[in-house]
Coordinates of C-alpha atoms in Angstrom, one line a residue:
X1 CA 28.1 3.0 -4.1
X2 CA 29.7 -0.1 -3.9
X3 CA 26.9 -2.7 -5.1
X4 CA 27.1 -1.6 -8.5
X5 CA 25.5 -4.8 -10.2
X6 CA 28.1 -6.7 -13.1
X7 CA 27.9 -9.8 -14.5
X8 CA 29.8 -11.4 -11.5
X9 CA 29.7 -11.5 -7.6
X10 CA 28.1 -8.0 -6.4
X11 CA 31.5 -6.8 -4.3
X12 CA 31.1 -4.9 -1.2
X13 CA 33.5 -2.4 0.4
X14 CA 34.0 -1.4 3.9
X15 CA 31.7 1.6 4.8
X16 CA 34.0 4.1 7.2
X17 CA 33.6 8.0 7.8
X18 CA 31.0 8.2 5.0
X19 CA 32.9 6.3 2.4
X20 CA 33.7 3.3 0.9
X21 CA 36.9 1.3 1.5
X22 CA 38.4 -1.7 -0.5
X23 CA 40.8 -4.2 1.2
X24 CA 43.4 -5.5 -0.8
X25 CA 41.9 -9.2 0.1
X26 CA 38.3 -10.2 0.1
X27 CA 35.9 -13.2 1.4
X28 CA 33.6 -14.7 -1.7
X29 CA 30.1 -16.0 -0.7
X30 CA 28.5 -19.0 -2.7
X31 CA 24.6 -19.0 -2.9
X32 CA 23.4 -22.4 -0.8
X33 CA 21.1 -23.0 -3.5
X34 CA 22.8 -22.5 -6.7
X35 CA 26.6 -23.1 -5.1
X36 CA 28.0 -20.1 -7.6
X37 CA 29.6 -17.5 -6.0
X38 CA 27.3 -14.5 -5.2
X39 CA 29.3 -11.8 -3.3
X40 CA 32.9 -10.7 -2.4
X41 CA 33.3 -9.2 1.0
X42 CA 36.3 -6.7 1.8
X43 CA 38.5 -8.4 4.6
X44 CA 39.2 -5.9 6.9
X45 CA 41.7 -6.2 8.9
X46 CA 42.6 -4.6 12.4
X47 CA 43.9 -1.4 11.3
X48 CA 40.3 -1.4 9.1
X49 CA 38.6 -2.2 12.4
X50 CA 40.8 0.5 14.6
X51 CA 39.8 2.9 11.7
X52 CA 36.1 3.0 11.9
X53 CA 36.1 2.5 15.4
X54 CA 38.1 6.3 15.7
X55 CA 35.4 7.3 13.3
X56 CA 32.6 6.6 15.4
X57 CA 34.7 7.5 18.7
X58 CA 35.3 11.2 16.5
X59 CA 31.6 11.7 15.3
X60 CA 30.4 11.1 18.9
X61 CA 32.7 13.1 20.4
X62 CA 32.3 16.0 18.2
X63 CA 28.2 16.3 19.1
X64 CA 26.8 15.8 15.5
X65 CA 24.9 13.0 16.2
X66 CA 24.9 12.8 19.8
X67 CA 23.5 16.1 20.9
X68 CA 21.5 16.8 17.9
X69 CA 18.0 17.7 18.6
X70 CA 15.4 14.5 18.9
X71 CA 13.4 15.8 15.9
X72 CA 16.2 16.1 13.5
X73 CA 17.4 12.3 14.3
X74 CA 14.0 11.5 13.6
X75 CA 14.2 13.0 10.2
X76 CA 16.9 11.2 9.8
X77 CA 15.8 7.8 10.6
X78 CA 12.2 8.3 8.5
X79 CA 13.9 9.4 5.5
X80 CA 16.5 6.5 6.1
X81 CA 13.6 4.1 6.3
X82 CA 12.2 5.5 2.8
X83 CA 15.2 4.6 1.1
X84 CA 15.3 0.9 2.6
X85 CA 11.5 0.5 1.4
X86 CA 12.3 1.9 -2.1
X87 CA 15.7 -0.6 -1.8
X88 CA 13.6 -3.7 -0.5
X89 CA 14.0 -5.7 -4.1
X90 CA 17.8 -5.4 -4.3
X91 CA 17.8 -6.0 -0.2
X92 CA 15.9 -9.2 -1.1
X93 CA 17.6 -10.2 -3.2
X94 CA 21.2 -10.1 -0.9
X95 CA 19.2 -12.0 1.5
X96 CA 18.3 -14.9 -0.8
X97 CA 21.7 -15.5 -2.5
X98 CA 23.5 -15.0 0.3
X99 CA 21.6 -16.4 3.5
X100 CA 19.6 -19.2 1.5
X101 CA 16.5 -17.4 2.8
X102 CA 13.3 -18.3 0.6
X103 CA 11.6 -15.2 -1.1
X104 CA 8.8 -15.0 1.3
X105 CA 11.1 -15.4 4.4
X106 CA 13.6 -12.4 3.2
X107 CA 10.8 -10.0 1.9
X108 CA 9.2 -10.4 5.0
X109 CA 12.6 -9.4 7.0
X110 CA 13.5 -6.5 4.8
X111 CA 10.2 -4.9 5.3
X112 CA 10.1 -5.7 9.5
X113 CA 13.7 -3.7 8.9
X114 CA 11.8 -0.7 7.7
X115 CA 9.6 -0.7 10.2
X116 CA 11.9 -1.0 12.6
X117 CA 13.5 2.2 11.3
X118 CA 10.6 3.5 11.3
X119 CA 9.6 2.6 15.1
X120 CA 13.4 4.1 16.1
X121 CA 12.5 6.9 14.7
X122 CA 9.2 7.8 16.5
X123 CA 11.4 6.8 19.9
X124 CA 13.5 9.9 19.0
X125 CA 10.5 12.0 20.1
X126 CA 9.3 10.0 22.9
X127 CA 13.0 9.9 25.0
X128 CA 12.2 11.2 28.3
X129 CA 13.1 11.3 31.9
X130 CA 11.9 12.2 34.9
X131 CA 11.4 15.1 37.2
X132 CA 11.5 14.9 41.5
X133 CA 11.0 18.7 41.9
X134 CA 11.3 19.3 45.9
X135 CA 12.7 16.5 47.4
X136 CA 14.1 17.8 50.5
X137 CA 15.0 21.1 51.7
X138 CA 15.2 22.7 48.8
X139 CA 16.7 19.8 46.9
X140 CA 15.3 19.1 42.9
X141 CA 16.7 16.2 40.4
X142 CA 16.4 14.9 36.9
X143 CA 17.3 11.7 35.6
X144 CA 17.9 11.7 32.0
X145 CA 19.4 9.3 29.6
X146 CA 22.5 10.0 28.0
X147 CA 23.7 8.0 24.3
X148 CA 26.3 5.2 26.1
X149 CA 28.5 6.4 23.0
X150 CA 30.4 3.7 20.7
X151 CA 28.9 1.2 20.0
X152 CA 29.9 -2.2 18.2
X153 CA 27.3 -4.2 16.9
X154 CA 27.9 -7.9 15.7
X155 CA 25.3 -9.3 13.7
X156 CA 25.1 -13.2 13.0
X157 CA 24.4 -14.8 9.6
X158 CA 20.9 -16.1 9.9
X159 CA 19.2 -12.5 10.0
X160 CA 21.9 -10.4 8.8
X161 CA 19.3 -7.5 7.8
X162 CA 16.5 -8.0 11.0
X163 CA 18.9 -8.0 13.3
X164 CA 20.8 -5.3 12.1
X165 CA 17.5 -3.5 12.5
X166 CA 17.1 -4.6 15.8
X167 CA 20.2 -3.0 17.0
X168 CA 21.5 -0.1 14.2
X169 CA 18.3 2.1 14.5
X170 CA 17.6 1.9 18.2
X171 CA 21.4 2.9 18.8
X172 CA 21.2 5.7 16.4
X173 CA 18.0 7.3 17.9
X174 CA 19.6 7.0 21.4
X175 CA 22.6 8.8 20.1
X176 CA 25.0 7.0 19.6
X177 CA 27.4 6.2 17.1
X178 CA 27.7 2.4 15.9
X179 CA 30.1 0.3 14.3
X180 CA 28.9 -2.9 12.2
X181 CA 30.6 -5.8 12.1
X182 CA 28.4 -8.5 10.0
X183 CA 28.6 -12.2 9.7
X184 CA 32.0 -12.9 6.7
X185 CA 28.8 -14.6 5.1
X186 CA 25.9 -12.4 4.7
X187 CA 27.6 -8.8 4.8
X188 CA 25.4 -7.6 1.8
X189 CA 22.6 -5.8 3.0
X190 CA 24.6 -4.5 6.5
X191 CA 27.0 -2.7 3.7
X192 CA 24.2 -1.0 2.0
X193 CA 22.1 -0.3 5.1
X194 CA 24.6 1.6 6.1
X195 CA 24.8 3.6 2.7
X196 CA 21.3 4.4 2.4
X197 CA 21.7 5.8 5.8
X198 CA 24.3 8.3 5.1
X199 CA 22.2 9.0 1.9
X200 CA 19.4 9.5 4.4
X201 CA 21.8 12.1 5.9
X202 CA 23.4 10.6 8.7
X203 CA 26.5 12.4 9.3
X204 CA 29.8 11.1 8.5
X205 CA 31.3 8.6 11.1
X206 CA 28.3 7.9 12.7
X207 CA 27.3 4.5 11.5
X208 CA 30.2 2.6 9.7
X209 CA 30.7 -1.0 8.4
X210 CA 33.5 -3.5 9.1
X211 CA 33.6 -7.0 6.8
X212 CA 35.8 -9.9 7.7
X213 CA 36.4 -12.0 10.2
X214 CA 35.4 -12.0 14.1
X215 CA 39.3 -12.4 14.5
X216 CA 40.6 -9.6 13.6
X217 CA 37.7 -7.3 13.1
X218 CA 35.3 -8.6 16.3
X219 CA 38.2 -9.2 18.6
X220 CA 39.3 -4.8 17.6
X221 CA 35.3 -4.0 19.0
X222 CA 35.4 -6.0 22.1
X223 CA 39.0 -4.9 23.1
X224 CA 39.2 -1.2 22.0
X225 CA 39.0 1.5 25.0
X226 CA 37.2 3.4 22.3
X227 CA 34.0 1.1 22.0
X228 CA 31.5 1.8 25.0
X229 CA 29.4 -1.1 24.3
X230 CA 29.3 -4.2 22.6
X231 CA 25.5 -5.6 21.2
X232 CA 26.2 -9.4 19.7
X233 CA 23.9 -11.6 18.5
X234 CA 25.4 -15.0 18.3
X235 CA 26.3 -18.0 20.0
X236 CA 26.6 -18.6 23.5
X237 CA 30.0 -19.6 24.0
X238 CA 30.8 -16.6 21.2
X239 CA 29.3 -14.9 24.0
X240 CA 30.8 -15.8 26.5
X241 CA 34.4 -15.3 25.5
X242 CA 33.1 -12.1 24.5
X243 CA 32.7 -11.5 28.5
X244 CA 35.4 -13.1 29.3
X245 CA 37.4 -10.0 27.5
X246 CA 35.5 -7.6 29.5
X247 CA 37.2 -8.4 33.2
X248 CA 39.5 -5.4 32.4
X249 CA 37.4 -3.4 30.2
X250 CA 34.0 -3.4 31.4
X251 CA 32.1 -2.4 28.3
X252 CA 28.2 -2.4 28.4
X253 CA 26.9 -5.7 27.4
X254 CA 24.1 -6.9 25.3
X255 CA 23.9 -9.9 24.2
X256 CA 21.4 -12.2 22.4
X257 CA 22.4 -15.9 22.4
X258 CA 21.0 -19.2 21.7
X259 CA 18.0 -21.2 22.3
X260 CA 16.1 -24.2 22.8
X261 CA 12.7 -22.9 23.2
X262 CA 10.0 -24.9 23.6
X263 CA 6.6 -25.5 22.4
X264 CA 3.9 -26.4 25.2
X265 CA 0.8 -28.5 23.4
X266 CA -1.9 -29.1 26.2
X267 CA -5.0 -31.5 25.7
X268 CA -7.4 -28.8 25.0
X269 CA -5.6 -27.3 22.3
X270 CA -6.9 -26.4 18.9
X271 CA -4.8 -28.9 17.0
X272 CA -5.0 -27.9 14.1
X273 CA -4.0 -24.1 14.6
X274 CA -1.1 -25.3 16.7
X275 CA 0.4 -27.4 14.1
X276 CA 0.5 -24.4 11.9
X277 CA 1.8 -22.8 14.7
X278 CA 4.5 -24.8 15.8
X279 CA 5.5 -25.5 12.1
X280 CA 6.3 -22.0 11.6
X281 CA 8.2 -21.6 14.9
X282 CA 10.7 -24.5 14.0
X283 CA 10.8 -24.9 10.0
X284 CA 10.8 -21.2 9.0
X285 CA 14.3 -20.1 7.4
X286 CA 14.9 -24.0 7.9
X287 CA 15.2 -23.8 11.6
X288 CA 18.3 -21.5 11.8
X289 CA 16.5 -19.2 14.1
X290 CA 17.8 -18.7 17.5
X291 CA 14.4 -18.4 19.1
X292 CA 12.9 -21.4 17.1
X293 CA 10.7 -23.4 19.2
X294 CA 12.8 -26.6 18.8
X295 CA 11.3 -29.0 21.7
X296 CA 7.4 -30.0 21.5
X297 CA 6.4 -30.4 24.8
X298 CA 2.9 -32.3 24.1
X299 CA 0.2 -34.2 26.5
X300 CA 0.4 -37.8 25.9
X301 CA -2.9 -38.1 25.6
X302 CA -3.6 -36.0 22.4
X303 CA 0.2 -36.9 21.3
X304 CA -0.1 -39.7 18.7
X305 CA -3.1 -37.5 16.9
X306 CA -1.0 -34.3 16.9
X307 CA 1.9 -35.9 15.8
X308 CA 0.2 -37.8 12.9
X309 CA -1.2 -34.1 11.8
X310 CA 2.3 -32.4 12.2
X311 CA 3.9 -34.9 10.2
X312 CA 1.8 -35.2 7.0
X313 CA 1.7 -31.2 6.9
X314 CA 5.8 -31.2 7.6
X315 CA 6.2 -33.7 4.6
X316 CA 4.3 -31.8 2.4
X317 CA 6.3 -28.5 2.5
X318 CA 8.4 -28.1 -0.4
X319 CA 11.9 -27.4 -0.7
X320 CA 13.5 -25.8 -3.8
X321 CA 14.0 -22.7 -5.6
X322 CA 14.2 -19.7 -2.9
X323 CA 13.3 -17.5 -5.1
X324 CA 9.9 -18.8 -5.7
X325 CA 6.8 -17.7 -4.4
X326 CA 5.7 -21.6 -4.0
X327 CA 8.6 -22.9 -1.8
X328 CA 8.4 -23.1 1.9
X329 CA 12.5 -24.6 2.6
X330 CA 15.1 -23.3 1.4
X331 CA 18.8 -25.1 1.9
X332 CA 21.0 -24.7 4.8
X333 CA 23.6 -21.5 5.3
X334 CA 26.4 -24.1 3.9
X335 CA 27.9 -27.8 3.6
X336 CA 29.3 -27.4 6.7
X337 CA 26.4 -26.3 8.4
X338 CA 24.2 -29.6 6.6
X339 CA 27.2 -32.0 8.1
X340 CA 26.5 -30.3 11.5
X341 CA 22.3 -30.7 11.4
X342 CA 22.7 -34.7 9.6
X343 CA 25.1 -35.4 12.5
X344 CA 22.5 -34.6 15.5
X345 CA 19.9 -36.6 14.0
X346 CA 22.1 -39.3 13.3
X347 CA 23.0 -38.7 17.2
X348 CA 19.4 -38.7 18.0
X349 CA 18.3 -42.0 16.5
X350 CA 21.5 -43.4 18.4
X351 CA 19.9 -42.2 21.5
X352 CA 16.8 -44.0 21.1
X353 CA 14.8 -41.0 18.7
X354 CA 11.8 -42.3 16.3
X355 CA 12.2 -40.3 13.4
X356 CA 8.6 -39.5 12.4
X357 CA 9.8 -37.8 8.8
X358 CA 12.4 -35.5 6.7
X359 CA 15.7 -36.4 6.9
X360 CA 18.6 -35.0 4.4
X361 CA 18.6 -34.5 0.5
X362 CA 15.7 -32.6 -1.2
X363 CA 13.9 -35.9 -1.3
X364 CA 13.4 -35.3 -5.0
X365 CA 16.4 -37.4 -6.2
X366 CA 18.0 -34.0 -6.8
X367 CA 20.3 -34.1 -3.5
X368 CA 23.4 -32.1 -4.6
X369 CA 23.4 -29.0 -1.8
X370 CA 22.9 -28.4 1.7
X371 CA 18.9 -29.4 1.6
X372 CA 17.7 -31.1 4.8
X373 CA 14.0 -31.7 4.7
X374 CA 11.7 -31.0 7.2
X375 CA 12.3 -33.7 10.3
X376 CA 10.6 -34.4 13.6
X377 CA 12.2 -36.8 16.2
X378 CA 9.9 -38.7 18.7
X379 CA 10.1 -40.0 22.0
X380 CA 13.6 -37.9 22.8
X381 CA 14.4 -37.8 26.4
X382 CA 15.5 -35.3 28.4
X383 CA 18.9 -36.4 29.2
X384 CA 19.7 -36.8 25.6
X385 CA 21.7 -34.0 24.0
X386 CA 19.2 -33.4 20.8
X387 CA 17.0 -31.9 23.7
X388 CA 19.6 -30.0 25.3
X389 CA 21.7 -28.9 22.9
X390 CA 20.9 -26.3 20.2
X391 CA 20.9 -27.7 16.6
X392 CA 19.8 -24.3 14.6
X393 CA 18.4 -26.9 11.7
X394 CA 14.8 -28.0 10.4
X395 CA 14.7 -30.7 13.3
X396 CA 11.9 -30.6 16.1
X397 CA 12.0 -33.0 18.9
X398 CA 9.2 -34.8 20.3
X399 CA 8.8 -35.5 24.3
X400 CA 5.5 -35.9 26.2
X401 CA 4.2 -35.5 29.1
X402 CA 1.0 -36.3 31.4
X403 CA 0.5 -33.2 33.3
X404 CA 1.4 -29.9 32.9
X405 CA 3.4 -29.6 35.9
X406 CA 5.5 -31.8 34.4
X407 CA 5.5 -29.5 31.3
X408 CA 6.6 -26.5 32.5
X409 CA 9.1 -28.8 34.5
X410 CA 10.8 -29.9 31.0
X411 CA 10.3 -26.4 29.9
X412 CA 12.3 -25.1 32.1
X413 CA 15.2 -28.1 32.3
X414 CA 17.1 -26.2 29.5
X415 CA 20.5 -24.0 30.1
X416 CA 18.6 -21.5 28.0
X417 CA 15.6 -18.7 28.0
X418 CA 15.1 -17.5 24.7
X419 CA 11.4 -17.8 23.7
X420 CA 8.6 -20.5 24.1
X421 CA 5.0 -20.6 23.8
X422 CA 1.8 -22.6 25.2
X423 CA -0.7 -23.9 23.3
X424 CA -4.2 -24.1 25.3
X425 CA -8.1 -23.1 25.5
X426 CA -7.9 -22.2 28.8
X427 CA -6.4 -19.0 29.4
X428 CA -5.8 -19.6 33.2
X429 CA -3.5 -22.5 32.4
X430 CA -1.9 -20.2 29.3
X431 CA -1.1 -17.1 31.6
X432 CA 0.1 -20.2 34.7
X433 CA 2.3 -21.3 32.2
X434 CA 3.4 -17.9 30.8
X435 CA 4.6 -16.6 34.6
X436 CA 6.6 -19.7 35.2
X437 CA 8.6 -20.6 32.5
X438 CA 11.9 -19.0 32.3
X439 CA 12.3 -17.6 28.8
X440 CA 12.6 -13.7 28.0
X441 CA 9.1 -14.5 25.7
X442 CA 6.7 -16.8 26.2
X443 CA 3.5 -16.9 23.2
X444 CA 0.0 -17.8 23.9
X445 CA -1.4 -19.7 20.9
X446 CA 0.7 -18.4 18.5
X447 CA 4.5 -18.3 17.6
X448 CA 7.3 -15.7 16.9
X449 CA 5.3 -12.9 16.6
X450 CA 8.1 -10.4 16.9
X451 CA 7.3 -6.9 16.4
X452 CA 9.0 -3.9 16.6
X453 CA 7.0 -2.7 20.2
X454 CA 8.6 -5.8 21.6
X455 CA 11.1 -6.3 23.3
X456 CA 13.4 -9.5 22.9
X457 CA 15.9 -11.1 25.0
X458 CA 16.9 -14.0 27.0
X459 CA 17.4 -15.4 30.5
X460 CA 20.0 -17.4 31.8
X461 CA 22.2 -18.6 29.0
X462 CA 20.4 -16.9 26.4
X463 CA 21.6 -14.0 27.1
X464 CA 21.4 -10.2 28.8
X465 CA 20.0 -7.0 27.8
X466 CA 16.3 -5.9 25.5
X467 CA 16.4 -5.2 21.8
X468 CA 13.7 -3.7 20.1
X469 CA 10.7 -2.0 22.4
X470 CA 11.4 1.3 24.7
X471 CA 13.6 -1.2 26.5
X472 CA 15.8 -1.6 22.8
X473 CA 16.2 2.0 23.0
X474 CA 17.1 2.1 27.1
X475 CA 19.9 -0.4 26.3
X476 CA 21.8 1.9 24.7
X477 CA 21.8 4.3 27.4
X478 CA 23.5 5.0 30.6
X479 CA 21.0 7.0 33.5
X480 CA 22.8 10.3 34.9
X481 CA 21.2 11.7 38.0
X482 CA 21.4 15.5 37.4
X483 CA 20.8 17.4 41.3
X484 CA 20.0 21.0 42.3
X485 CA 19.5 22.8 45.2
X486 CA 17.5 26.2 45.2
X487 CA 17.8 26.8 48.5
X488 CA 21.7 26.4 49.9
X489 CA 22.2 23.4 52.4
X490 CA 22.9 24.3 55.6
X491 CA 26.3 23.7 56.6
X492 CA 27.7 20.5 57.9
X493 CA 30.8 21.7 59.2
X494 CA 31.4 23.3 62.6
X495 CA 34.6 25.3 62.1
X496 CA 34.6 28.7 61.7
X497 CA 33.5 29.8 58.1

C-alpha cells in the first residue's frame, strides 16, 4: 500500500490498473491547524491521466465489471464497505490533517461513506426496468438501464471522503468503471478508498486514482473521447467551463455546484431548536459546505430575540485543536482561503452590515493560522454581494422580512438552488414554503440531514443531475429501449415481394 505510516508526510501514489504509481514530482499538504506538512501527493501528469483513463475504458470494455452479475457487485461493494469501517481511524485521521475537519465532523463523514457503500450495494439488487408486454400487434419492449461506461469523478477539497462516496459507489454498482481525480489538497483518503476497494475485490482497472492538478489531470477527464461522463463537485464557474468543453464532446453531465441556501425563520418558530438548527447548517466544518444555509431569512418581528439567542450560542463555540472531542471550529482549508472569508466581511460592513459577533483570529490571543470565528452579519441587503455571492466561510448573513411572501421572495432572488429550509409550527406554511422555493432540498425544521436514501442536487446555477438515492444510481445510466415483435408486422411496402 502506499500509506505506509513514517515519521514524516504519509506519501500517496497514483492508484491505476490495480497498482500503485509514483510521479517523479509530488504536491505537499500542510495541516491548517498545526501548519507542518502532513501529506505528499503524486503529481500526475497527462500521460498519468491518459493512463488510467485507458484503464477504466479496458476494464469496461472487457465486461468484468460491467456485465457482472448484480449479486456479485454487491459482494463487492459490502466487503469494500467492511474494510472502510475497519479503516475509519486512519480515514479520520487524513480528514483532520488534511481538510482541517474537527474530529467529530470527519468521524461523522467517514462513517456516512460506509454507509453509503453500503446503500450502493443493496442498489445492485434492486436495478430494474420495465416490461410493456403486448403493445400493439404483436409488439413487446423492455427498457433497461445500461452502465454509461467511463466515468470521471472530481471531487472538491471540503468533503474529499463524503463526496467521493456519493459518486464512487453509485457508479460502481451501476457498472461502470470510474476514474478519481481528488482535490491537489485532500487526496488522502480518495487514494486509499480506492485501495481498500481492490482489496475488497474490485477488478483491476475498474476504479483508479489520479493526484495533481485540475490542469493537467481534470482537463485529460473532460476532454478524452474515452470518458463517457464527467460527475464534478465544485464551483460554479469550474462548472461551467467544464460545459463549455463539452460543445464537441457531449459527455454526460453531473454536476454539483455552489450555494447560497437559505434559512427561512417564521414567527412561530421554536427558537430555540432553530438556532441549533441554523448553527449547524452554517458553522459546521466552518461553513465550507456548499449547501450551507448561509442567508437567515427571519420575521422582523421575532428577529432582535432570535438574533440575541444565535449570537451568544455562536460566541460560545470553541475553536481549537481538531482533534479534540471538545472543539466545535476548526481553521479554514488554508491562508489563502482565511484572506478570501476576512475580505467579504470586510466588504460587508462596507456595505452597511452590523456585525453581531466572530470575526478573524481564534479570539484567544493565539491568532497565528487560518482561524475565523464564528460571525453573523445583520441587516445585509439584498443587492449587496455578501448575500449574493457564495463565501464558503463561518459567516451567516442576516436579512428580515415582514411576511412570508416576502420570504420566499428573497429565497428565491439567488442565482443558486442548492438547499434551504423553513423553520415553522405550522406545517401548511412549512410544506407552502417547501413547493415554492427553488432549491433541489428544501428542510422542514431541521438542517442538512443528508442521508444516503436522498437524493442531492441543485437547480439553476447549482447545478444538474441526483447523487445519492435511486436517482444517484439512475445518473450513471443511459435508458436502452430493447423491442420485439412475436408476431411479424405486416408489410408496408407494395412492391412485389
Amino acid at each position: 500500500m502506499s500509506t505506509a505510516r513514517q515519521s514524516g508526510p504519509r506519501r500517496f501514489h497514483h492508484w491505476i490498473d490495480g497498482a500503485a504509481r509514483p510521479s517523479e514530482h509530488t504536491i505537499e499538504r500542510v495541516d491548517p491547524a498545526t501548519g507542518q506538512v502532513v501529506s505528499a501527493f503524486a503529481e500526475g501528469t497527462a500521460r498519468d491521466a491518459a493512463d488510467a483513463v485507458e484503464a477504466a475504458r479496458k476494464a469496461f470494455d472487457s465486461g468484468v465489471w460491467a456485465r457482472a452479475e448484480a449479486a456479485h457487485r454487491a459482494k463487492v461493494l459490502s466487503r469494500w464497505a467492511r474494510l472502510v469501517e475497519a479503516a475509519a481511524d486512519e480515514l479520520v485521521d487524513l480528514e483532520i490533517a488534511e481538510a482541517g475537519k474537527t474530529i467529530r465532523v470527519a468521524s461523522g463523514d467517514v462513517n456516512g461513506a460506509v454507509e453509503l457503500i453500503d446503500y450502493a450495494a443493496a442498489l445492485c439488487l434492486q436495478h430494474h426496468g420495465e416490461a410493456y408486454p403486448g403493445i400493439r400487434d404483436g409488439l413487446s419492449a423492455f427498457v433497461v438501464r445500461e452502465p454509461v461506461g467511463v466515468v470521471g469523478a472530481i471531487v472538491p477539497w471540503n468533503f474529499p471522503t463524503i463526496i467521493y462516496a456519493q459518486k464512487v459507489p453509485f457508479a460502481l454498482a451501476a457498472g461502470c468503471s470510474v476514474v478519481v481525480k481528488p482535490s491537489e489538497l485532500t487526496s488522502g483518503t480518495a487514494v486509499r478508498l480506492s485501495e481498500l476497494a481492490t482489496e475488497a475485490g474490485l477488478p483491476d482497472g475498474v476504479l483508479n486514482v489520479v493526484t495533481g492538478y485540475g490542469d493537467p489531470v481534470g482537463q485529460v477527464l473532460v476532454d478524452s473521447p474515452d470518458v463517457d461522463m464527467i460527475s464534478f463537485t465544485g464551483s460554479t464557474a469550474t462548472g461551467r467551463r467544464i460545459l463549455d468543453g463539452q460543445k464537441v464532446n457531449f459527455k454526460r453531465m453531473g454536476l454539483e455546484l455552489g450555494g447560497k441556501s437559505a434559512a427561512i425563520v417564521c414567527a412561530d418558530a421554536d427558537l430555540d431548536q432553530a438556532v441549533e438548527g441554523v448553527m449547524f447548517s452554517i458553522f459546521m466544518h466552518q461553513g465550507q459546505v456548499c449547501c450551507a444555509g448561509s442567508r437567515l431569512l427571519v420575521d422582523d418581528s421575532v428577529a432582535d430575540d432570535f438574533l440575541a439567542r444565535l449570537s451568544r450560542r455562536a460566541a460560545s463555540l470553541t475553536l481549537g485543536d481538531p482533534r479534540s472531542e471538545a472543539t466545535d471550529v476548526g481553521p479554514l482549508l488554508s491562508p489563502g482561503h482565511f484572506e478570501v472569508v476576512a475580505g467579504y466581511v470586510e466588504l460587508a460592513v462596507k456595505e452597511g452590515a452590523v456585525a453581531l459577533c466572530g470575526g478573524p483570529g481564534r479570539g484567544d490571543g493565539d491568532e497565528d493560522g487560518p482561524w475565523f470565528r464564528p460571525t453573523i452579519l445583520d441587516r445585509v441587503g439584498r443587492d449587496t454581494r455578501v448575500f449574493r455571492e457564495e463565501i464558503f466561510g463561518p459567516v451567516l448573513t442576516v436579512t428580515r422580512f415582514s411576511t412570508v411572501e416576502e420570504a420566499i421572495d428573497l429565497a428565491n432572488d439567488s442565482d443558486y438552488g442548492l438547499a434551504g429550509s423553513v423553520w415553522t409550527a405550522d406545517m401548511h406554511t412549512a410544506f407552502d414554503v417547501a413547493s415554492r422555493v427553488r432549491t433541489g432540498t428544501l428542510e422542514i425544521n431541521t438542517s442538512l440531514e443528508g442521508q444516503p436514501q436522498l437524493p442531492f442536487g441543485g437547480a439553476k446555477s447549482s447545478g444538474m443531475g441526483r447523487e445519492k438515492g435511486q436517482a444517484g444510481l439512475d445518473d450513471f445510466t443511459e435508458v436502452k429501449t430493447i423491442a420485439f415483435r412475436t408476431v411479424p408486422r405486416e408489410p408496408f411496402f407494395q412492391g412485389k415481394p
